[in-house]
PDB file of N, CA and C in Angstrom:
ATOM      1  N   UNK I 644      79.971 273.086 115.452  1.00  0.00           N
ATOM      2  CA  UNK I 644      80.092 271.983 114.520  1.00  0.00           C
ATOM      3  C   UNK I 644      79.444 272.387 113.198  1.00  0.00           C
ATOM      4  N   UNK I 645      80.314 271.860 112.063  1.00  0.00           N
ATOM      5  CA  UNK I 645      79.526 272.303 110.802  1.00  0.00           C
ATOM      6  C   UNK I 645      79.554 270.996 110.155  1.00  0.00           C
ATOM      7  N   UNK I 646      78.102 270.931 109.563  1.00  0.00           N
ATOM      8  CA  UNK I 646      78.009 269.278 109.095  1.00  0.00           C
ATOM      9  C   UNK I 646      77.251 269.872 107.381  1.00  0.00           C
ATOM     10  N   UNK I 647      77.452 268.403 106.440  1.00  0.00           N
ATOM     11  CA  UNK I 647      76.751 268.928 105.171  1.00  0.00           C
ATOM     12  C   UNK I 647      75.660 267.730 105.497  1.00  0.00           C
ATOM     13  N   UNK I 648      74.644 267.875 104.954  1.00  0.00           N
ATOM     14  CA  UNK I 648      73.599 267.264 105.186  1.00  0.00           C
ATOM     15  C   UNK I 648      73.105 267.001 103.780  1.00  0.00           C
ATOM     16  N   UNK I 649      72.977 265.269 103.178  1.00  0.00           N
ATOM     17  CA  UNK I 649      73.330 264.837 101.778  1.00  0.00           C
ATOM     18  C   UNK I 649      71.246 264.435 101.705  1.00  0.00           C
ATOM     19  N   UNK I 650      70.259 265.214 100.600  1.00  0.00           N
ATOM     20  CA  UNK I 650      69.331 265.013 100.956  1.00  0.00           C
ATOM     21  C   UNK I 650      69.179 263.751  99.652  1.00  0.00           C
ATOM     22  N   UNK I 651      67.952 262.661  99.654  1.00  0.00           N
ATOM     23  CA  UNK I 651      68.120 261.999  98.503  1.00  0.00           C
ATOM     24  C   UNK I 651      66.683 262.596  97.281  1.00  0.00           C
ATOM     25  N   UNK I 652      66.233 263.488  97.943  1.00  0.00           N
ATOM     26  CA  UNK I 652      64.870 263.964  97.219  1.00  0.00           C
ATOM     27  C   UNK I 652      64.910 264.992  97.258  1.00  0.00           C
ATOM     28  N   UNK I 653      63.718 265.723  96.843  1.00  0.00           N
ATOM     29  CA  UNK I 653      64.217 267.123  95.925  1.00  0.00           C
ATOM     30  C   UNK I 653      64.450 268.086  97.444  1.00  0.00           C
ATOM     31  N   UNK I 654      64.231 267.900  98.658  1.00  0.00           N
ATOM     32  CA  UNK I 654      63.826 268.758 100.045  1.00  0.00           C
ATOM     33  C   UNK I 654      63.397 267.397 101.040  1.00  0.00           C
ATOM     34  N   UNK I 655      64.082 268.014 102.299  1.00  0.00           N
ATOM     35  CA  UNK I 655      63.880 267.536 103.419  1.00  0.00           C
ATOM     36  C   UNK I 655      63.513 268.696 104.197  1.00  0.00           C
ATOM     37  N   UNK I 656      62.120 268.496 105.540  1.00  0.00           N
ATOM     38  CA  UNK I 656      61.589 269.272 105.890  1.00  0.00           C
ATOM     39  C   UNK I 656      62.594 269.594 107.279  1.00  0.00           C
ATOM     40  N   UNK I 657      62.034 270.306 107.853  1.00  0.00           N
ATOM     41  CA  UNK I 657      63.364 271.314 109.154  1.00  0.00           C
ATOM     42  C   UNK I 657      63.115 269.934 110.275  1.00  0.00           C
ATOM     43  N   UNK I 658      61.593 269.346 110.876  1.00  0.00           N
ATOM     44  CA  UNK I 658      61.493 268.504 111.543  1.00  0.00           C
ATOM     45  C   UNK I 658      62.445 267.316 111.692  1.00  0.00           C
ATOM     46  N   UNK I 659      62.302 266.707 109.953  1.00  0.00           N
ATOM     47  CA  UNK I 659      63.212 265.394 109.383  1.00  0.00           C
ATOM     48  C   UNK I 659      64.632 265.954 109.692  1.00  0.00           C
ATOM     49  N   UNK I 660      65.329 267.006 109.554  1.00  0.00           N
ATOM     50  CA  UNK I 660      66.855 267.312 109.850  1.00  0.00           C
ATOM     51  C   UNK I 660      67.193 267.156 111.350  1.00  0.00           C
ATOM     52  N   UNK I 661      65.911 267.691 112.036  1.00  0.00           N
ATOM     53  CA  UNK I 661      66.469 267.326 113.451  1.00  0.00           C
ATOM     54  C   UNK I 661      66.148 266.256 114.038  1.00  0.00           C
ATOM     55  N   UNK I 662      65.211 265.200 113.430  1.00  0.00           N
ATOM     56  CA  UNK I 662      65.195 264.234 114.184  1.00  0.00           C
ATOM     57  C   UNK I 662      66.612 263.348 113.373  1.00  0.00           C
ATOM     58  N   UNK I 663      66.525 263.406 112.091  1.00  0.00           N
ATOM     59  CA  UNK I 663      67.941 262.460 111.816  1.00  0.00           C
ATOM     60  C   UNK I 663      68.992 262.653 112.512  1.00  0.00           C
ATOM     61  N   UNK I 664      69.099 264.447 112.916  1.00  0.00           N
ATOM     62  CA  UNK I 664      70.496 264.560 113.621  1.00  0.00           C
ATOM     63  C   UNK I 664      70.457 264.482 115.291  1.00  0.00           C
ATOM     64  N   UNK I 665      69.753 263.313 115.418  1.00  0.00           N
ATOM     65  CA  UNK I 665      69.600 263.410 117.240  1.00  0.00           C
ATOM     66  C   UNK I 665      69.153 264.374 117.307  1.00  0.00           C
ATOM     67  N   UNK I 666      68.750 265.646 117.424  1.00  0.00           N
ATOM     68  CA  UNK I 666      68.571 267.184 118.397  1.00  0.00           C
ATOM     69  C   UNK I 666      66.987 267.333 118.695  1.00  0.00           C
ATOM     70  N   UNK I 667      66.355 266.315 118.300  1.00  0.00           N
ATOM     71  CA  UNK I 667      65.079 265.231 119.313  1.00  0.00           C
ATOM     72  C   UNK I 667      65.291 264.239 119.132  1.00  0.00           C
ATOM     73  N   UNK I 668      64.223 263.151 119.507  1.00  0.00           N
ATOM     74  CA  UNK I 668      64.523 262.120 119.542  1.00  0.00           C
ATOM     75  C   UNK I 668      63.308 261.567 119.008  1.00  0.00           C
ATOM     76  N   UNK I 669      62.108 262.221 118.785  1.00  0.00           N
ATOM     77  CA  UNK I 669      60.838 261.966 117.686  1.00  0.00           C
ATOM     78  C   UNK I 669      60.498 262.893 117.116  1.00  0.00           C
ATOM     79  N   UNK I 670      59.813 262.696 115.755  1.00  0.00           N
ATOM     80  CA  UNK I 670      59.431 263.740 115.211  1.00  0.00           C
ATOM     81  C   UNK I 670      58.105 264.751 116.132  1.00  0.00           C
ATOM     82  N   UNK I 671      57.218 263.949 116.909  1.00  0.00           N
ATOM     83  CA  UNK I 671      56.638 264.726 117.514  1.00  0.00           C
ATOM     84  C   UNK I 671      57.021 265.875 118.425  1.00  0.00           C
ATOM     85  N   UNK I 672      58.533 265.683 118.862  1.00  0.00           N
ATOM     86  CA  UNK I 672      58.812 267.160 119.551  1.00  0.00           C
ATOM     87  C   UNK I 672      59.695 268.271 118.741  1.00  0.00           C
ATOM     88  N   UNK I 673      59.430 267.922 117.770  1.00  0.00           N
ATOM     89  CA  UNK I 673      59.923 269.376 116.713  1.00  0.00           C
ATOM     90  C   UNK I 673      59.432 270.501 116.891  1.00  0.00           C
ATOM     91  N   UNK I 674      57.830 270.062 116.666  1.00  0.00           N
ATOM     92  CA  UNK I 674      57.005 271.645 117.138  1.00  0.00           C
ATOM     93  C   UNK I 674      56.897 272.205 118.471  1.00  0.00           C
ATOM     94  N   UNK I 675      57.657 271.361 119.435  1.00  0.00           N
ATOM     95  CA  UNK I 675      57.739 271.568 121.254  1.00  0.00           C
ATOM     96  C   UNK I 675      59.508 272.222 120.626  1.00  0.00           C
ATOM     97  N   UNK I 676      60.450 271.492 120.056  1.00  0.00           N
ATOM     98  CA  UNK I 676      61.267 272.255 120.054  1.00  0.00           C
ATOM     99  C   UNK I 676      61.843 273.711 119.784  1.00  0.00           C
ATOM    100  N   UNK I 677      60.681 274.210 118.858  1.00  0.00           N
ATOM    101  CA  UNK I 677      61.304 274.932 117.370  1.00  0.00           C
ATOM    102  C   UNK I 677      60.087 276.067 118.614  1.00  0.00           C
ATOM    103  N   UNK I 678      59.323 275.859 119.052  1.00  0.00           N
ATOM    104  CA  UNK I 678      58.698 276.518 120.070  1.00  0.00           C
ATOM    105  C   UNK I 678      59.541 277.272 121.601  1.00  0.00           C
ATOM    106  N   UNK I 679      60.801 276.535 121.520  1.00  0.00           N
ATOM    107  CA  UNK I 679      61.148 276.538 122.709  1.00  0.00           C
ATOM    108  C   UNK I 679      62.662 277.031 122.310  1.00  0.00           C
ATOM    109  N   UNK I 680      63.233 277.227 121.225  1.00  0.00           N
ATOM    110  CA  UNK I 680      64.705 277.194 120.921  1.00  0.00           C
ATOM    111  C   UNK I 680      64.598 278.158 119.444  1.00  0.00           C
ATOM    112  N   UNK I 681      65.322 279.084 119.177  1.00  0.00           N
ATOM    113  CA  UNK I 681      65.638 279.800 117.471  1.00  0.00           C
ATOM    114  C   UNK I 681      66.001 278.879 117.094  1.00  0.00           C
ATOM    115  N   UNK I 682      65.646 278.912 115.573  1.00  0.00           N
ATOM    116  CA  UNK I 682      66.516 278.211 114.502  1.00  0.00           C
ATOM    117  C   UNK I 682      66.592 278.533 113.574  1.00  0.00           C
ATOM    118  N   UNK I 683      67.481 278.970 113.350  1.00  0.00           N
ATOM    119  CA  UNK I 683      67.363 279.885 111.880  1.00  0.00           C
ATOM    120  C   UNK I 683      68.246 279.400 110.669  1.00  0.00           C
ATOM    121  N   UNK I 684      66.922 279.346 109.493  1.00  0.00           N
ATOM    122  CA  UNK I 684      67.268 278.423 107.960  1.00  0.00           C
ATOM    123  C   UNK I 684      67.901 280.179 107.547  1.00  0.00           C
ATOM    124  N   UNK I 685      68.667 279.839 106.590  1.00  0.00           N
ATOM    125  CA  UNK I 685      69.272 280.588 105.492  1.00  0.00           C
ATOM    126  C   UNK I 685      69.381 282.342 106.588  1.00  0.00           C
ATOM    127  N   UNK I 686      69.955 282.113 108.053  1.00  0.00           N
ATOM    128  CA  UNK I 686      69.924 282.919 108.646  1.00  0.00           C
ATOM    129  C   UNK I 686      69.126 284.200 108.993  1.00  0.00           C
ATOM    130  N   UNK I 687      67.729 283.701 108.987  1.00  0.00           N
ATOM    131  CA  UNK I 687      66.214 283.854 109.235  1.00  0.00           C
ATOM    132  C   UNK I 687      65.748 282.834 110.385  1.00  0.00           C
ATOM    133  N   UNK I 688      65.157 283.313 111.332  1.00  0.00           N
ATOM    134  CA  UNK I 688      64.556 282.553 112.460  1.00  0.00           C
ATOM    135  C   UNK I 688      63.249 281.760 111.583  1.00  0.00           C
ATOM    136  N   UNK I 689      63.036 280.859 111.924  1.00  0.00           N
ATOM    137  CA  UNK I 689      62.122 280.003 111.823  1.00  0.00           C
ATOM    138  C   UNK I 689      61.395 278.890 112.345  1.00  0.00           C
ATOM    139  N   UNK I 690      60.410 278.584 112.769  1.00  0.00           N
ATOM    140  CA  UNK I 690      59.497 277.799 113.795  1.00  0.00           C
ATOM    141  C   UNK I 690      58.649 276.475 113.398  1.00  0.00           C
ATOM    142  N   UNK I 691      58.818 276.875 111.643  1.00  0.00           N
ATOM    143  CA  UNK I 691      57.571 275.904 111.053  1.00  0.00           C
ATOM    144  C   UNK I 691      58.507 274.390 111.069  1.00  0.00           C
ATOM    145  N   UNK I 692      58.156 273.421 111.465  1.00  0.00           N
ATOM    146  CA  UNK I 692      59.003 271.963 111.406  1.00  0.00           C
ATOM    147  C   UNK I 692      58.826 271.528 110.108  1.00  0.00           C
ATOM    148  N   UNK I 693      57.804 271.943 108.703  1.00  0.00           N
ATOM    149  CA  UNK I 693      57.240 271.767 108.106  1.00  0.00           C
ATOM    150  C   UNK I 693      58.166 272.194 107.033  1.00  0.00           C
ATOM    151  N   UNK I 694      59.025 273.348 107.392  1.00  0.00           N
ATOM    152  CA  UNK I 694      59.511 273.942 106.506  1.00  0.00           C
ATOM    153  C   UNK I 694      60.802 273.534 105.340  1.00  0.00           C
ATOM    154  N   UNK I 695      60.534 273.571 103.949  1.00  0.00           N
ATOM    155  CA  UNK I 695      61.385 272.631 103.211  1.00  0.00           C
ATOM    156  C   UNK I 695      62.672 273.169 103.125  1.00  0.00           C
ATOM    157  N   UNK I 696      63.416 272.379 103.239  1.00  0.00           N
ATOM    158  CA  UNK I 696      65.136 272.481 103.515  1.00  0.00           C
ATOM    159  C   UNK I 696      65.381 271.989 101.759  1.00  0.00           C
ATOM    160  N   UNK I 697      65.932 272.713 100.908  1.00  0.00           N
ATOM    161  CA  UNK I 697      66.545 272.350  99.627  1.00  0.00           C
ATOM    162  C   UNK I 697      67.886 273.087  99.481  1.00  0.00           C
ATOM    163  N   UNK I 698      68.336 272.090  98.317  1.00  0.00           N
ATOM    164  CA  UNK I 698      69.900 272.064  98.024  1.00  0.00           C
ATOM    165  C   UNK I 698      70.113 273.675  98.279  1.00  0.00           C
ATOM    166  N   UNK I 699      71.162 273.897  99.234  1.00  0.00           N
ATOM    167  CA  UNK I 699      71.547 275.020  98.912  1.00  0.00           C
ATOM    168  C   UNK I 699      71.256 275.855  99.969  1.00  0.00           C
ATOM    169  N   UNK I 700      70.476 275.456 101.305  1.00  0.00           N
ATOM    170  CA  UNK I 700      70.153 275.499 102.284  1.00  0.00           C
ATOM    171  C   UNK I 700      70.923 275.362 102.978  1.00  0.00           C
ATOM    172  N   UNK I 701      71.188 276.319 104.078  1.00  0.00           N
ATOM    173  CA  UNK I 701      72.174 276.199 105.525  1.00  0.00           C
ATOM    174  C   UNK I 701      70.935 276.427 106.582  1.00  0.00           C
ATOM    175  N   UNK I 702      71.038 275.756 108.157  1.00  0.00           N
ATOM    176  CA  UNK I 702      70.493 275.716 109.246  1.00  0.00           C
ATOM    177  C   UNK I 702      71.455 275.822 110.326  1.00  0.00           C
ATOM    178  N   UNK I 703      71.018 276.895 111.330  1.00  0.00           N
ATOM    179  CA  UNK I 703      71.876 276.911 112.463  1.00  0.00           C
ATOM    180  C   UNK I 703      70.913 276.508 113.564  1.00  0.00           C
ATOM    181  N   UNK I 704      71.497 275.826 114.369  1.00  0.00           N
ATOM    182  CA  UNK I 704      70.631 275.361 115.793  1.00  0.00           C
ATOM    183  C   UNK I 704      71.854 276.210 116.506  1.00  0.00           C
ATOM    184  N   UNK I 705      71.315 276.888 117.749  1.00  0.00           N
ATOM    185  CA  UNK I 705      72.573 277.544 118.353  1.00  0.00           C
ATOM    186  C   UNK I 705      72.733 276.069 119.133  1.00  0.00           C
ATOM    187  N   UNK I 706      74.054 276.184 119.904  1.00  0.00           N
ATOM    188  CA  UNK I 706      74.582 275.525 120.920  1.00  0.00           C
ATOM    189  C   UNK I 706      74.645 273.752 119.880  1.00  0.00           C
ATOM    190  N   UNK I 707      73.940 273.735 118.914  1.00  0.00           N
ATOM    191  CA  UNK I 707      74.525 272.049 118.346  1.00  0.00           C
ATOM    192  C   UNK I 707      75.106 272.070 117.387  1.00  0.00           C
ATOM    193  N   UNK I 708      74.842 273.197 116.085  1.00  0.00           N
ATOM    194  CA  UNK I 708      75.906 273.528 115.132  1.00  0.00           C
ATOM    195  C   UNK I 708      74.823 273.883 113.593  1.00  0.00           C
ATOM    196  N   UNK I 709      75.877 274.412 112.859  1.00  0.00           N
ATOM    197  CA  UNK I 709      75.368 274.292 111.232  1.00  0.00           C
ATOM    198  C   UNK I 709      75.338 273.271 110.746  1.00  0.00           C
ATOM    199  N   UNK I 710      73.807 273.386 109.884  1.00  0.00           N
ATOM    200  CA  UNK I 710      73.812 272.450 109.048  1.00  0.00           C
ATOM    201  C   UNK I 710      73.540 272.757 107.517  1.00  0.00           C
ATOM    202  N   UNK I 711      74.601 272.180 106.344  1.00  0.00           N
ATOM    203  CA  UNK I 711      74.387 272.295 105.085  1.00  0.00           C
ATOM    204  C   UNK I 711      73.653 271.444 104.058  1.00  0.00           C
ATOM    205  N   UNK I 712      72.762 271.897 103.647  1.00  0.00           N
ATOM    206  CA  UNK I 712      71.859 270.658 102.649  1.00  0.00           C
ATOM    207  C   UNK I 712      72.596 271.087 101.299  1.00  0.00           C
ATOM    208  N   UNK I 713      72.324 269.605 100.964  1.00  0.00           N
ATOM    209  CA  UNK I 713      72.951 269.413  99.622  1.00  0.00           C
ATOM    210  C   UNK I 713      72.404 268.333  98.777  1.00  0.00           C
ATOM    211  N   UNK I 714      71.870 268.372  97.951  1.00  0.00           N
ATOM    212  CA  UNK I 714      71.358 267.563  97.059  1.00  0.00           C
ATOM    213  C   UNK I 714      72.602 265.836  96.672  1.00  0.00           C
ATOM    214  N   UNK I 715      72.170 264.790  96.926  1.00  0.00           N
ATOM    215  CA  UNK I 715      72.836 263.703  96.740  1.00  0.00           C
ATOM    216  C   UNK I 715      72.452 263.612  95.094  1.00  0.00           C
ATOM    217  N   UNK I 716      71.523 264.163  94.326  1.00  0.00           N
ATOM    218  CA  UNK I 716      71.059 263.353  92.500  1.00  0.00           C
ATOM    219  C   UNK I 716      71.905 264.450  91.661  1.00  0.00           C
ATOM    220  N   UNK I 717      72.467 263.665  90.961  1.00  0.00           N
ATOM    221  CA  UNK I 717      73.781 264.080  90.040  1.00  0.00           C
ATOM    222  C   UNK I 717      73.055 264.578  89.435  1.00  0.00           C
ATOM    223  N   UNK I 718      73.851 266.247  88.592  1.00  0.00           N
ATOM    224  CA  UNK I 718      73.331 266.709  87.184  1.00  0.00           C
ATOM    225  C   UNK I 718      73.594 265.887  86.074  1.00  0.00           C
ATOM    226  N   UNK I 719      72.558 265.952  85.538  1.00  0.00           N
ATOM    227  CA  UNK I 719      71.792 264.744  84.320  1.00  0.00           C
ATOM    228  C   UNK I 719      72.982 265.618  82.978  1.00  0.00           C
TER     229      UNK I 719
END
């Protein structure tokens, strides 16, 4: 599955992407997840839940799909 992911501020962190997209179900098991599963931002493994997702950003979870960030604030 490939999804775009519309952020409304300047970055959304890796935790906030997976709890919005179901793939936990609280933010507290991000760091049990990201511990337990690859996930790799901009096709780099990564673990930190902390880590800022900005426009222009792709995330793969294996087995649930890509995800594309994209800035929702129009150029001025």
């Amino acid at each position: 599955m490939k999804k775009e992911i519309l952020i409304a501020g300047p970055y959304m962190t890796l935790g906030q992407l997976l709890k919005e997209e179901a793939i936990i179900s609280s933010g507290g098991q991000a760091k049990w997840f990201l511990k337990e599963n690859v996930v790799n931002v901009n096709d780099e493994p990564d673990d930190r839940r902390g880590r800022k997702l900005y426009d222009g950003d792709h995330v793969e979870v294996p087995g649930v799909g890509l995800f594309f960030i994209h800035s929702k604030q129009e150029s001025e």
